[in-house]
Amino acid sequence: MDDKELNEQNKEKLDPLEHIRFRTNYDVCLFNFVDKLTLWSPFVSPEVRKHFTDNYGLTDEDLKTVEQYQKARRSLSWEETAELLNWAYEGFAENDRYQQLLPAIKYFEGRKNAEGKTLGEEVESAMSVVKQRESEVRIELAKHNALPVLAQAEPLFNRVGAHDREVTCYLFFAPTYSVQGGANGDAITVEVPLGDKDPVKRIVRTIVHEDAHWVLRPGNFLKGKMGDEPGRFYQQLIKDLYDDKLGDFFEEAIVYAVANGVIFKENLQERIDYIEGVKARGEYVHGIRYVNLWRAALKMQPVMEDYFSGRTNVEETRQRIFQTSKDFIDRYLSQEKS
């Protein structure tokens, strides 16, 4: 049975609410808040740290605790995020590897602001909003079934049938307008922004984006299964461009092209123009460092559209992805030198 027949066979199973299992509770939200507050990785956005600093202050004792947490967290990996969330969901059950994080989590849980309200109370208050948004997200997600598109893309990255596996989606709150997500290990994660009165469509788009990462995992294929020359290319690290290997950079670009460009039909050039405009004004917006990802996604979008429309086959599309990647990096490096 070839890839096309497998995808046809699986079409009856393409129900996003059967594919995605939502999870959240108090301990999950507390863990996520502290994990982001500590800025343990360059990929952690600073919104939670800023919120905490503005509302609780940041004392010497806080910074000492942050350092201890960072050291412990960096001994783990992004790929362990799913297991860490499972650990939190189960009430921080005894675990030799993860218990080293617990003192900092409990410290910040009891941290009080100027009005005497603890972070734990803030988390508890946010839970009702998270649960309400979960119900609304389920309804909206059913309207935007992205699984047929993801299933069609699976053969490109040797992932046929991945969409038929269940994935856990952990929901937690963001104290601001942010809707960040992740796809690390066997789970995806998405924030529910307390600062947005109508965030459901943004949340669903983030879920679909992260699910595209989880289902397709293009970076694994690019870095290790595409051949010797592409493998060497995608294993490169260009620090000024991105904090990870080129395979991870172009995974993000491909997912933006598929999820944001093809599925939700966003105008990627408008996103680039917006980020560059904000940057020119000296203001901050999340993703300002990653405008090159959107530029790469814009280049990848026609490659993916030609594949989805049947104008190119799997092998032709793989070659175009590689050539587009090389051309993009060549242009980037020449601009850096000029």
JSON list of C-alpha atoms in Angstrom, two decimals, residues 34-35 37-41 62-76 100-105:
[
{"chain": "A", "resi": 34, "resn": "VAL", "atom": "CA", "xyz": [7.56, 29.37, 36.90]},
{"chain": "A", "resi": 35, "resn": "ASP", "atom": "CA", "xyz": [9.26, 27.68, 33.94]},
{"chain": "A", "resi": 37, "resn": "LEU", "atom": "CA", "xyz": [9.44, 33.24, 34.67]},
{"chain": "A", "resi": 38, "resn": "THR", "atom": "CA", "xyz": [12.96, 31.84, 35.01]},
{"chain": "A", "resi": 39, "resn": "LEU", "atom": "CA", "xyz": [13.89, 32.39, 31.33]},
{"chain": "A", "resi": 40, "resn": "TRP", "atom": "CA", "xyz": [15.94, 29.19, 31.44]},
{"chain": "A", "resi": 41, "resn": "SER", "atom": "CA", "xyz": [16.24, 29.04, 27.63]},
{"chain": "A", "resi": 62, "resn": "ASP", "atom": "CA", "xyz": [13.96, 35.66, 43.62]},
{"chain": "A", "resi": 63, "resn": "LEU", "atom": "CA", "xyz": [17.03, 35.92, 41.39]},
{"chain": "A", "resi": 64, "resn": "LYS", "atom": "CA", "xyz": [18.91, 33.38, 43.50]},
{"chain": "A", "resi": 65, "resn": "THR", "atom": "CA", "xyz": [15.98, 30.98, 43.18]},
{"chain": "A", "resi": 66, "resn": "VAL", "atom": "CA", "xyz": [15.79, 31.64, 39.44]},
{"chain": "A", "resi": 67, "resn": "GLU", "atom": "CA", "xyz": [19.48, 30.72, 39.09]},
{"chain": "A", "resi": 68, "resn": "GLN", "atom": "CA", "xyz": [18.94, 27.46, 40.96]},
{"chain": "A", "resi": 69, "resn": "TYR", "atom": "CA", "xyz": [15.98, 26.59, 38.76]},
{"chain": "A", "resi": 70, "resn": "GLN", "atom": "CA", "xyz": [17.82, 27.49, 35.54]},
{"chain": "A", "resi": 71, "resn": "LYS", "atom": "CA", "xyz": [20.70, 25.18, 36.42]},
{"chain": "A", "resi": 72, "resn": "ALA", "atom": "CA", "xyz": [18.35, 22.30, 37.17]},
{"chain": "A", "resi": 73, "resn": "ARG", "atom": "CA", "xyz": [16.12, 22.91, 34.14]},
{"chain": "A", "resi": 74, "resn": "ARG", "atom": "CA", "xyz": [19.04, 23.14, 31.72]},
{"chain": "A", "resi": 75, "resn": "SER", "atom": "CA", "xyz": [20.15, 19.67, 32.81]},
{"chain": "A", "resi": 76, "resn": "LEU", "atom": "CA", "xyz": [16.92, 18.48, 31.22]},
{"chain": "A", "resi": 100, "resn": "GLN", "atom": "CA", "xyz": [15.17, 19.30, 41.84]},
{"chain": "A", "resi": 101, "resn": "LEU", "atom": "CA", "xyz": [12.76, 21.80, 40.22]},
{"chain": "A", "resi": 102, "resn": "LEU", "atom": "CA", "xyz": [10.18, 21.64, 42.99]},
{"chain": "A", "resi": 103, "resn": "PRO", "atom": "CA", "xyz": [11.77, 23.98, 45.59]},
{"chain": "A", "resi": 104, "resn": "ALA", "atom": "CA", "xyz": [11.71, 26.91, 43.14]},
{"chain": "A", "resi": 105, "resn": "ILE", "atom": "CA", "xyz": [8.16, 26.10, 42.04]}
]
